[in-house]
mmCIF file of C-alpha atoms and ligand atoms in Angstrom:
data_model
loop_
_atom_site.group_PDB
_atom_site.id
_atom_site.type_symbol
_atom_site.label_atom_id
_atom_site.label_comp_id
_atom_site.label_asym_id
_atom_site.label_seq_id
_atom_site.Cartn_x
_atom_site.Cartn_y
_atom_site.Cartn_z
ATOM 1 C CA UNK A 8 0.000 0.000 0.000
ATOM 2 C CA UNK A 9 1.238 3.739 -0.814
ATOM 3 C CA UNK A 10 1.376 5.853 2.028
ATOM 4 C CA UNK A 11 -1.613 8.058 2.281
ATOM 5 C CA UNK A 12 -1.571 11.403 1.658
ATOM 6 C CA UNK A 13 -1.110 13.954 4.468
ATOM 7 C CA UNK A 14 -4.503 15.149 4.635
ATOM 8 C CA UNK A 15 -6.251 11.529 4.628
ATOM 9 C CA UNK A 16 -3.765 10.403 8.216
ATOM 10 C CA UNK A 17 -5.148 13.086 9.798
ATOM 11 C CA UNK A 18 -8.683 11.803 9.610
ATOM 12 C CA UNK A 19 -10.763 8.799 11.341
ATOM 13 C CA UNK A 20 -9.512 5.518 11.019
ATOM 14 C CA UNK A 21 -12.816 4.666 9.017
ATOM 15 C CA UNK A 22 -11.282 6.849 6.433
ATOM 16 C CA UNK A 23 -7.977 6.106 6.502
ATOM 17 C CA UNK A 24 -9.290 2.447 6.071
ATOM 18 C CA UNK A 25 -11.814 3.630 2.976
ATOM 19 C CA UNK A 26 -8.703 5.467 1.309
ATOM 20 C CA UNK A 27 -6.624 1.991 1.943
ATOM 21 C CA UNK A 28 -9.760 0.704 0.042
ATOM 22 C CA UNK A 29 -8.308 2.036 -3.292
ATOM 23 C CA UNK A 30 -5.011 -0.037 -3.502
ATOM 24 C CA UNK A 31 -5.832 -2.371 -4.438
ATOM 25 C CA UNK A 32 -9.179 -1.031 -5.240
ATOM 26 C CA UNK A 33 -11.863 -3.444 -3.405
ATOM 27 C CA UNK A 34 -14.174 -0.264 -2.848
ATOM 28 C CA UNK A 35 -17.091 -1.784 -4.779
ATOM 29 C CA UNK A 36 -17.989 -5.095 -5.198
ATOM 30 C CA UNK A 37 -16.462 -5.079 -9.090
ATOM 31 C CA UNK A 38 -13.043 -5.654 -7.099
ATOM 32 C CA UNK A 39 -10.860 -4.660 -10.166
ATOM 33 C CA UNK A 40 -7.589 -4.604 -8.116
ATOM 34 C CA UNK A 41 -5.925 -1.696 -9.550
ATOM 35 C CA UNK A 42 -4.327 1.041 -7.880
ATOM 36 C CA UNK A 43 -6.337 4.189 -8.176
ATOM 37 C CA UNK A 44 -4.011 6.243 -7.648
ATOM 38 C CA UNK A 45 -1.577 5.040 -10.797
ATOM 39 C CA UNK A 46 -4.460 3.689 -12.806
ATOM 40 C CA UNK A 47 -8.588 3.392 -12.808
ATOM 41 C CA UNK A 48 -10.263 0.509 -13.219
ATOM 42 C CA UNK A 49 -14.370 -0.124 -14.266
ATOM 43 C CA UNK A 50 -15.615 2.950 -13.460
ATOM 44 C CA UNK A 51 -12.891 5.125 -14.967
ATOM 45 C CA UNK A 52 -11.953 7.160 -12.118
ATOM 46 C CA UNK A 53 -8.857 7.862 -9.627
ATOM 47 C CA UNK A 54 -8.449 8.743 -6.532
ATOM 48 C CA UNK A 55 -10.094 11.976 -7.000
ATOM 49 C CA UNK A 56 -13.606 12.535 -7.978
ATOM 50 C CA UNK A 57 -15.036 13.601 -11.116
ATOM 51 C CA UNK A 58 -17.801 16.156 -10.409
ATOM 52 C CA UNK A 59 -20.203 17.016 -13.127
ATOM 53 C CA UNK A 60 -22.090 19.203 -10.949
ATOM 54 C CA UNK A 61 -22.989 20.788 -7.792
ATOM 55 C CA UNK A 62 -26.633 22.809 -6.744
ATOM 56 C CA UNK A 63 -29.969 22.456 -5.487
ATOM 57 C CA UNK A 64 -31.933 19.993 -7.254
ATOM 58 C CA UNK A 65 -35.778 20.421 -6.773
ATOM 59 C CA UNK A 66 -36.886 17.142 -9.038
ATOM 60 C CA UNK A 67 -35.829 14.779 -5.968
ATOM 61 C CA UNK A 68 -38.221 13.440 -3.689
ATOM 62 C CA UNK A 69 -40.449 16.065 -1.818
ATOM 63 C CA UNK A 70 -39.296 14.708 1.975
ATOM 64 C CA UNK A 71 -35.435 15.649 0.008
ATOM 65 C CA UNK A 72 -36.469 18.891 -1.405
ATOM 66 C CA UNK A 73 -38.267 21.222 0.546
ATOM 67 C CA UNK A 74 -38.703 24.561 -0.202
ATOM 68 C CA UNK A 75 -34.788 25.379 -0.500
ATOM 69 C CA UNK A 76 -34.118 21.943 -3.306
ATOM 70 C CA UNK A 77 -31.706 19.204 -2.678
ATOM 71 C CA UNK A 78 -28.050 19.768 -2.492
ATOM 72 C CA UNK A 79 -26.624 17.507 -5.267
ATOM 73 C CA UNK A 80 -23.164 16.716 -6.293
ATOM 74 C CA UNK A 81 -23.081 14.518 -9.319
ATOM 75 C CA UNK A 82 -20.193 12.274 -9.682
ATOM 76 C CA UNK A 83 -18.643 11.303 -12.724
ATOM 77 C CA UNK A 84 -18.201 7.489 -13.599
ATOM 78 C CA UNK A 85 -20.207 4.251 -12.506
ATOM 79 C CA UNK A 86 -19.633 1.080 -11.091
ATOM 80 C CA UNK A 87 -23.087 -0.394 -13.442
ATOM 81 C CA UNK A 88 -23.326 -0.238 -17.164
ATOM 82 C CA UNK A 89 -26.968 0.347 -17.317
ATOM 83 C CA UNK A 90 -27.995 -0.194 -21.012
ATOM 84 C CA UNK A 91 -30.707 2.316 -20.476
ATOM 85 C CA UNK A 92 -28.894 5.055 -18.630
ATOM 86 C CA UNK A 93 -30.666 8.432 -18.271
ATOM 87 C CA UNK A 94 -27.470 10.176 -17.747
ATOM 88 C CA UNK A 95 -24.410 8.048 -19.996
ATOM 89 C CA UNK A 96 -22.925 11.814 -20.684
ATOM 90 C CA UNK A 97 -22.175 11.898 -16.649
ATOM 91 C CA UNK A 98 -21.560 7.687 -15.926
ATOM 92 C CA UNK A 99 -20.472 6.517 -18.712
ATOM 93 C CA UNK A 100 -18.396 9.074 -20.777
ATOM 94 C CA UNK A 101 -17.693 10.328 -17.653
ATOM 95 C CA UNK A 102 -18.346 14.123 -18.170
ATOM 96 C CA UNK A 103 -17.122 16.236 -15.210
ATOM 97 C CA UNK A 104 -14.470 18.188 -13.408
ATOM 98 C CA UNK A 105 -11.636 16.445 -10.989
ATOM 99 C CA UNK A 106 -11.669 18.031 -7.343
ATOM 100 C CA UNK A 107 -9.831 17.718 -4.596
ATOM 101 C CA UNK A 108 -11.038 16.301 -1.420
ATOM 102 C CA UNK A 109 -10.791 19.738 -0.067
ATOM 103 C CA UNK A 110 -12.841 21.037 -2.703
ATOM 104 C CA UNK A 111 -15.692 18.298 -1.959
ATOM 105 C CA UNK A 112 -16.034 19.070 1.543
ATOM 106 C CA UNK A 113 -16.099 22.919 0.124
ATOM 107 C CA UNK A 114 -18.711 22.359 -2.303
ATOM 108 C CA UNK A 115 -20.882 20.501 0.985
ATOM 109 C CA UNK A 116 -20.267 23.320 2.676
ATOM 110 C CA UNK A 117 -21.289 26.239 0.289
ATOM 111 C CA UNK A 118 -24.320 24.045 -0.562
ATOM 112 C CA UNK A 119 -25.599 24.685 3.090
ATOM 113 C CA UNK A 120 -24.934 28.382 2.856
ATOM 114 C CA UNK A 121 -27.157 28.391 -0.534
ATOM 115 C CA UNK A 122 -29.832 27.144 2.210
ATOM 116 C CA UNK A 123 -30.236 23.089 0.967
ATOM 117 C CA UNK A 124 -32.357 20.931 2.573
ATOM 118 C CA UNK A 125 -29.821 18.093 2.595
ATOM 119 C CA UNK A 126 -25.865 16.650 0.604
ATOM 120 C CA UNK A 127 -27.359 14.537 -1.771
ATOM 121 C CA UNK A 128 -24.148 12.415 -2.990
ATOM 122 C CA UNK A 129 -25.136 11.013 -6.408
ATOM 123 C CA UNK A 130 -23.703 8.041 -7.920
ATOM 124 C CA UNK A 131 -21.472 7.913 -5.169
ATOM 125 C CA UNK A 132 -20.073 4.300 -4.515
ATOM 126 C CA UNK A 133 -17.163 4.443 -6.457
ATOM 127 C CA UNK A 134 -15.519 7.397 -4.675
ATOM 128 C CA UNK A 135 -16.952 6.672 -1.305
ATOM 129 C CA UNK A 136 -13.159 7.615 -0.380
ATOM 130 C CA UNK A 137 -13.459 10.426 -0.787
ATOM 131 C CA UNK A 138 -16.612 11.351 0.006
ATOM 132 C CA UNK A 139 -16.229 9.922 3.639
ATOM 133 C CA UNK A 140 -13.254 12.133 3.992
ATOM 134 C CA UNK A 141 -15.063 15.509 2.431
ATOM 135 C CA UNK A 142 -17.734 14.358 4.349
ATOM 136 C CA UNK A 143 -15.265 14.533 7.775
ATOM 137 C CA UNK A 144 -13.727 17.536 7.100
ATOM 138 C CA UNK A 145 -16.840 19.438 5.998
ATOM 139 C CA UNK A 146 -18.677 18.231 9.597
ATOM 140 C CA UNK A 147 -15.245 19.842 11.336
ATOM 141 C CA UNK A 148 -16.209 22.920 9.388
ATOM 142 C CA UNK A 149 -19.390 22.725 10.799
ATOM 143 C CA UNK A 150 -22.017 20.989 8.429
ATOM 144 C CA UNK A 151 -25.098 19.699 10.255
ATOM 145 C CA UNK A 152 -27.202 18.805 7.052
ATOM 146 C CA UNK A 153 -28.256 15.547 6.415
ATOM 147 C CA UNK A 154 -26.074 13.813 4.125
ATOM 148 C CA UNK A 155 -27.682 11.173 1.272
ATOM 149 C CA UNK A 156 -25.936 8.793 0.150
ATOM 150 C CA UNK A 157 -27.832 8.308 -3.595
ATOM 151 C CA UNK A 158 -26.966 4.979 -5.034
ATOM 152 C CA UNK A 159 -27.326 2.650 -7.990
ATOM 153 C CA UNK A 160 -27.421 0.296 -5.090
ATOM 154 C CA UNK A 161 -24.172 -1.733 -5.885
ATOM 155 C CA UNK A 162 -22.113 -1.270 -2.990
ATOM 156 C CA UNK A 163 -19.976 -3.641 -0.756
ATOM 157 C CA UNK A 164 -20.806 -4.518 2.566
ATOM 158 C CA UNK A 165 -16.811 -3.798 4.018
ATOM 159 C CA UNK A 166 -17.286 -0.256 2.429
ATOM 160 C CA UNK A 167 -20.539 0.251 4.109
ATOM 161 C CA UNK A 168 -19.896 -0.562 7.135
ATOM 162 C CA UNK A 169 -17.106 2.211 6.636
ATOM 163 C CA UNK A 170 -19.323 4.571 5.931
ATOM 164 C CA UNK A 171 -21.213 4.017 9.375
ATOM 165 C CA UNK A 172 -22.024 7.599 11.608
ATOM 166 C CA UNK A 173 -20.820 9.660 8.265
ATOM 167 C CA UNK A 174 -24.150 9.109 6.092
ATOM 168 C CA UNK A 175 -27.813 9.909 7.559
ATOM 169 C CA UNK A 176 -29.908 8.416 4.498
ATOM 170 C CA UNK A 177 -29.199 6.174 2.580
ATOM 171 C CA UNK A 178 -31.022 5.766 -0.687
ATOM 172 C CA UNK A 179 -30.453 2.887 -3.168
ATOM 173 C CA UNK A 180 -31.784 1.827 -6.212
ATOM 174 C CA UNK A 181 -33.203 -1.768 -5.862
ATOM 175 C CA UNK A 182 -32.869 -2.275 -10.222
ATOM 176 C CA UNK A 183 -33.473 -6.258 -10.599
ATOM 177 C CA UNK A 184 -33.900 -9.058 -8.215
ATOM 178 C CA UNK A 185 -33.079 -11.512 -11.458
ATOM 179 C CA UNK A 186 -28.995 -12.499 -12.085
ATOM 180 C CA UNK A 187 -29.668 -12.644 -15.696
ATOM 181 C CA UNK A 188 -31.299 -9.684 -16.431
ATOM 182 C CA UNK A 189 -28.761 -7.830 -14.433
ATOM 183 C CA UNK A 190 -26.059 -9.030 -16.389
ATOM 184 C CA UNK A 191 -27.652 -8.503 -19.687
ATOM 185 C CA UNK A 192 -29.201 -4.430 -18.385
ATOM 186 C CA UNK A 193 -25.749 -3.761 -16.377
ATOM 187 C CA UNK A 194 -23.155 -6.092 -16.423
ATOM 188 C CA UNK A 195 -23.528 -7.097 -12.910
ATOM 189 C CA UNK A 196 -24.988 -10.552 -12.887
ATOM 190 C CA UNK A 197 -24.375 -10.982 -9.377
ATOM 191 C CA UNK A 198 -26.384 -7.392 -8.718
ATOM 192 C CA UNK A 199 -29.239 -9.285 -6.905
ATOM 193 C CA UNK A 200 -27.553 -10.728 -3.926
ATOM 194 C CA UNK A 201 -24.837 -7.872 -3.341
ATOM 195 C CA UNK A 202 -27.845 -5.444 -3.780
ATOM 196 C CA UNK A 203 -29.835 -7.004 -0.970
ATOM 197 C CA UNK A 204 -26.703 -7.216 1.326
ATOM 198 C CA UNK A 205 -26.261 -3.643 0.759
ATOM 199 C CA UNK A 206 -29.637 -2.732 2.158
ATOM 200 C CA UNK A 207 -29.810 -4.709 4.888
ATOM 201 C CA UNK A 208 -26.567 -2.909 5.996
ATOM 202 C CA UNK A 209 -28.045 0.507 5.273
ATOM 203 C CA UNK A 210 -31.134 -0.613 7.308
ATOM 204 C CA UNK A 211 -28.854 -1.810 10.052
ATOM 205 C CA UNK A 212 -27.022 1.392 10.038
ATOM 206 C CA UNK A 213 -29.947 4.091 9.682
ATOM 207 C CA UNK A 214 -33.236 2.216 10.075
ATOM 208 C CA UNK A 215 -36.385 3.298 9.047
ATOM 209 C CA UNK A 216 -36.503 6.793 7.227
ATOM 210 C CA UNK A 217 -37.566 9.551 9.586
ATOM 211 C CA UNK A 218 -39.132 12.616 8.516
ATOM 212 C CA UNK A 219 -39.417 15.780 10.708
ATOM 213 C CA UNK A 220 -41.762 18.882 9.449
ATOM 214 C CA UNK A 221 -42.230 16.835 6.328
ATOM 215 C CA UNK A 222 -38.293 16.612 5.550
ATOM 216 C CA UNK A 223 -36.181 13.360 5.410
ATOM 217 C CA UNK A 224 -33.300 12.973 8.550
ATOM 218 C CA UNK A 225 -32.178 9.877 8.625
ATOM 219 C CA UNK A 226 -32.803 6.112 7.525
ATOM 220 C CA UNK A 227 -33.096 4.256 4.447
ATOM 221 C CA UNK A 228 -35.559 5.370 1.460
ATOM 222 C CA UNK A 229 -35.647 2.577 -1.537
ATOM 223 C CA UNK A 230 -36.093 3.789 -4.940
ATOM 224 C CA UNK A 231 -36.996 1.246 -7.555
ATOM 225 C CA UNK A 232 -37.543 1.604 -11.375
ATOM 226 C CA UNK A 233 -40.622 -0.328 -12.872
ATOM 227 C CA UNK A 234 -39.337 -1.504 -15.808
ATOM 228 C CA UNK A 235 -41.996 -2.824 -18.833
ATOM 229 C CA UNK A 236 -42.077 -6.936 -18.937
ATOM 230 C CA UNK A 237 -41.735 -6.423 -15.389
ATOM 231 C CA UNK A 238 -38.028 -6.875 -16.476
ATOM 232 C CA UNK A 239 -36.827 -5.824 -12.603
ATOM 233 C CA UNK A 240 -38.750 -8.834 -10.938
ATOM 234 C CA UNK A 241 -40.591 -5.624 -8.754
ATOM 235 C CA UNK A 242 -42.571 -8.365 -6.431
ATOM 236 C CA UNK A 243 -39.644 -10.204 -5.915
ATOM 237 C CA UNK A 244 -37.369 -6.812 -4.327
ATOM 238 C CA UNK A 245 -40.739 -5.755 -2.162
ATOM 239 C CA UNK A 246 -41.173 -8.950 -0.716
ATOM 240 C CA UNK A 247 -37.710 -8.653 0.330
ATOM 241 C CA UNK A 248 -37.623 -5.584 1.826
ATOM 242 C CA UNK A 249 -41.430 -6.388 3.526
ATOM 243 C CA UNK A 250 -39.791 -10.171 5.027
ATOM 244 C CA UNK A 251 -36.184 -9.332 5.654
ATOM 245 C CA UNK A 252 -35.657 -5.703 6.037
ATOM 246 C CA UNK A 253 -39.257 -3.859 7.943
ATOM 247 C CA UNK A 254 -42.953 -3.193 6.324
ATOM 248 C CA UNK A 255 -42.145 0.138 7.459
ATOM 249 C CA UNK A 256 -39.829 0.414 4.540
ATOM 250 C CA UNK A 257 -40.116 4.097 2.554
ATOM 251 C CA UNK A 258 -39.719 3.009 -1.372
ATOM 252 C CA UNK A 259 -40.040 5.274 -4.163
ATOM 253 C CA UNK A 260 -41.630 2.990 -7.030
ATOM 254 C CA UNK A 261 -40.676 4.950 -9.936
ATOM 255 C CA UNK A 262 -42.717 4.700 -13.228
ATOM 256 C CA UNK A 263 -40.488 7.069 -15.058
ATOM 257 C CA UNK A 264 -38.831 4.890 -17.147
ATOM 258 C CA UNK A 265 -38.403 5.724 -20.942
ATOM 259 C CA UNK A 266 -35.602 4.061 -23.342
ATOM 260 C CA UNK A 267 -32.728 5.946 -23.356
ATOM 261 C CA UNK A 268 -28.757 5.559 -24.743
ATOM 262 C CA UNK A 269 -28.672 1.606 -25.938
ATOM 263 C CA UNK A 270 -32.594 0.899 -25.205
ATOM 264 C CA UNK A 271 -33.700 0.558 -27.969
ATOM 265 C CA UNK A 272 -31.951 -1.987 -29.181
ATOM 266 C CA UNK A 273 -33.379 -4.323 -26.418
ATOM 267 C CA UNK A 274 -36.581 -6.066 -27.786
ATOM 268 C CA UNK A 275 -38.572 -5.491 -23.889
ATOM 269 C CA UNK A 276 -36.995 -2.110 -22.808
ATOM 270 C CA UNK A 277 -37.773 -0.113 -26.365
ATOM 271 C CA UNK A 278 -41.055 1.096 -24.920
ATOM 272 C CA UNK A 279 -42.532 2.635 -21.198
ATOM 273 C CA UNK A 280 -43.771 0.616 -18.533
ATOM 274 C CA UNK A 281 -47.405 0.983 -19.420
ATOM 275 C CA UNK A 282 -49.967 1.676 -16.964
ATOM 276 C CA UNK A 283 -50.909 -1.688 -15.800
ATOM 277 C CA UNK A 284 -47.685 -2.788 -14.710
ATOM 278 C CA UNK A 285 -47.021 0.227 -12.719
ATOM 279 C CA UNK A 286 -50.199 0.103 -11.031
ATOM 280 C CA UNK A 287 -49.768 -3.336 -9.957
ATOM 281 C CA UNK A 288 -46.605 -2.964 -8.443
ATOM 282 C CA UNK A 289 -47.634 -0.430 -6.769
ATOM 283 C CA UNK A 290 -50.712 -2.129 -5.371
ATOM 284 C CA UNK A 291 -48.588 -4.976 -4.684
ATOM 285 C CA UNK A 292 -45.831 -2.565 -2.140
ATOM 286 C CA UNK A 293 -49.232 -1.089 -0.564
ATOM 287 C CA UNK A 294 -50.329 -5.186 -0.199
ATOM 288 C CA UNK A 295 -47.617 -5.701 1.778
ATOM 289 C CA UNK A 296 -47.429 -2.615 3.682
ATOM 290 C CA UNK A 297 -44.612 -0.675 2.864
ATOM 291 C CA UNK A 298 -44.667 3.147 2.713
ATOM 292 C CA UNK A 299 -44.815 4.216 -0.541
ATOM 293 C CA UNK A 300 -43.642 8.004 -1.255
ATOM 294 C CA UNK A 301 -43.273 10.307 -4.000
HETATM 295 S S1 SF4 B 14 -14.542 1.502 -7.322
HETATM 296 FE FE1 SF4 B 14 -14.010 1.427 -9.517
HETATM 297 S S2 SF4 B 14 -11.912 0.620 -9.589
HETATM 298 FE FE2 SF4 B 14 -12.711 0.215 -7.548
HETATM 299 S S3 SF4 B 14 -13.537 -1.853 -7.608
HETATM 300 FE FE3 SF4 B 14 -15.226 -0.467 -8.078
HETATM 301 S S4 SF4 B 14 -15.291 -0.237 -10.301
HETATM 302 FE FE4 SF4 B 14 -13.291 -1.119 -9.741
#
């Protein structure tokens, strides 16, 4: 292992342990094995994040928004290779600025001043690094918001569990509960299984989502795509979260989906979810009594 850089000894030993994370890079569960600092592996990026943008976001959930919008930084790069990506400019061709740690906890911190309701860290498992050490150093400086940790939902356990007392919500994606259709839509056959481990360590970590005045403060908030075919296995993921994680889950069942970047070359996913088989998954979440939001 190199020896870390200055500022990253100086802070927790969660960090230190996160930044360790990177050589060889086991940060994610793709496990590539390179070291970031010399070379990137899957998701194309260093040491230091790629930022393709910072502000308040007001198209987020409404418990995330409030009246001031959501305080987003998009990252650059993905761990997933979602044939249907809404945003391939920003994940895949990996669009965006490199900034220092320093300049991520700054960017946290002038994202409060502007008044934000919350740090909502998109796409952010592939530089948890650093994001645990803005995340450190921006608390120092005195951030009290809520930080989100906004996830395709493909994140290792060890990394997690790293992550524990630095994130308030955590919100994954829950994309397929079905190997094979996660390999063909991301390249992540084994998506299912390291997807449900994830949650039930977010769970274990923040619990149930808690809103105050009608704003999110901590626990876990699901969001999950209805895809048409009812390609993500939908009943599958809810009866999972309703059995193994609490029926007092918060999911966002999203019925948003339209084919974008290689879409349309998949025979099931050139067309919306019609409104059938969004309504049923819905009915099916409310069946088993989770708490559906918007
Ligand atoms: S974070 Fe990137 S380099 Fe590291 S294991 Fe994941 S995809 Fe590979």
């Amino acid at each position: 292992m190199n020896k870390l850089p200055e500022y990253i000894a100086e802070l927790s030993q969660s960090v230190q342990k996160l930044w360790s994370l990177m050589n060889p890079c086991t940060l994610c569960p793709r496990n590539c094995g390179v070291n970031r600092s010399e070379k990137t592996g899957y998701c194309g990026i260093g040491a230091s994040p790629v930022v393709s943008s910072v502000g308040p976001h007001f198209g987020e959930e409404s418990v995330l928004v409030g009246s001031s919008g959501s305080g987003t930084i998009f990252f650059a790069g993905c761990n997933l290779r979602c044939i249907f990506c809404q945003n391939y400019d920003i994940s895949h061709q990996r669009r965006g600025k490199e900034i220092t740690v320093k300049q991520l906890s700054e960017a946290m911190l002038s994202l409060a001043e502007q008044g934000c309701t919350n740090i909502n860290l998109v796409t952010p498992s592939h530089v948890a690094s650093a994001c645990a050490a803005a995340i450190e150093i921006a608390r120092k400086d005195g951030l009290t918001l809520p930080v989100v940790y906004n996830s395709g939902g493909y994140d290792s356990v060890e990394t997690l569990k790293l992550l524990d007392g630095l994130i308030d919500i955590y919100m994954p994606d829950m994309k397929y509960s079905d190997q094979q259709t996660a390999g063909e839509l991301s390249d992540a056959p084994n998506y299912p299984e390291v997807n449900f481990a994830a949650v039930k360590e977010m769970h274990r970590q923040v619990g149930d989502l808690e809103i105050e005045n009608g704003i999110a403060v901590k626990g876990l908030l699901i969001r999950h795509l209805v895809l048409p075919e009812n390609l993500a296995g939908s009943e599958k993921i809810i009866d999972f979260l309703a059995d193994e994680i609490s029926t007092s889950t918060a999911i966002n069942i999203m019925d948003q989906y339209h084919p974008c970047y290689k879409a349309d070359e998949h025979p099931k996913l050139n067309r919306r979810a019609d409104h059938r088989e969004i309504s049923d998954i819905y009915d099916y979440a409310a069946l088993k009594g989770l708490k559906v939001i918007s």
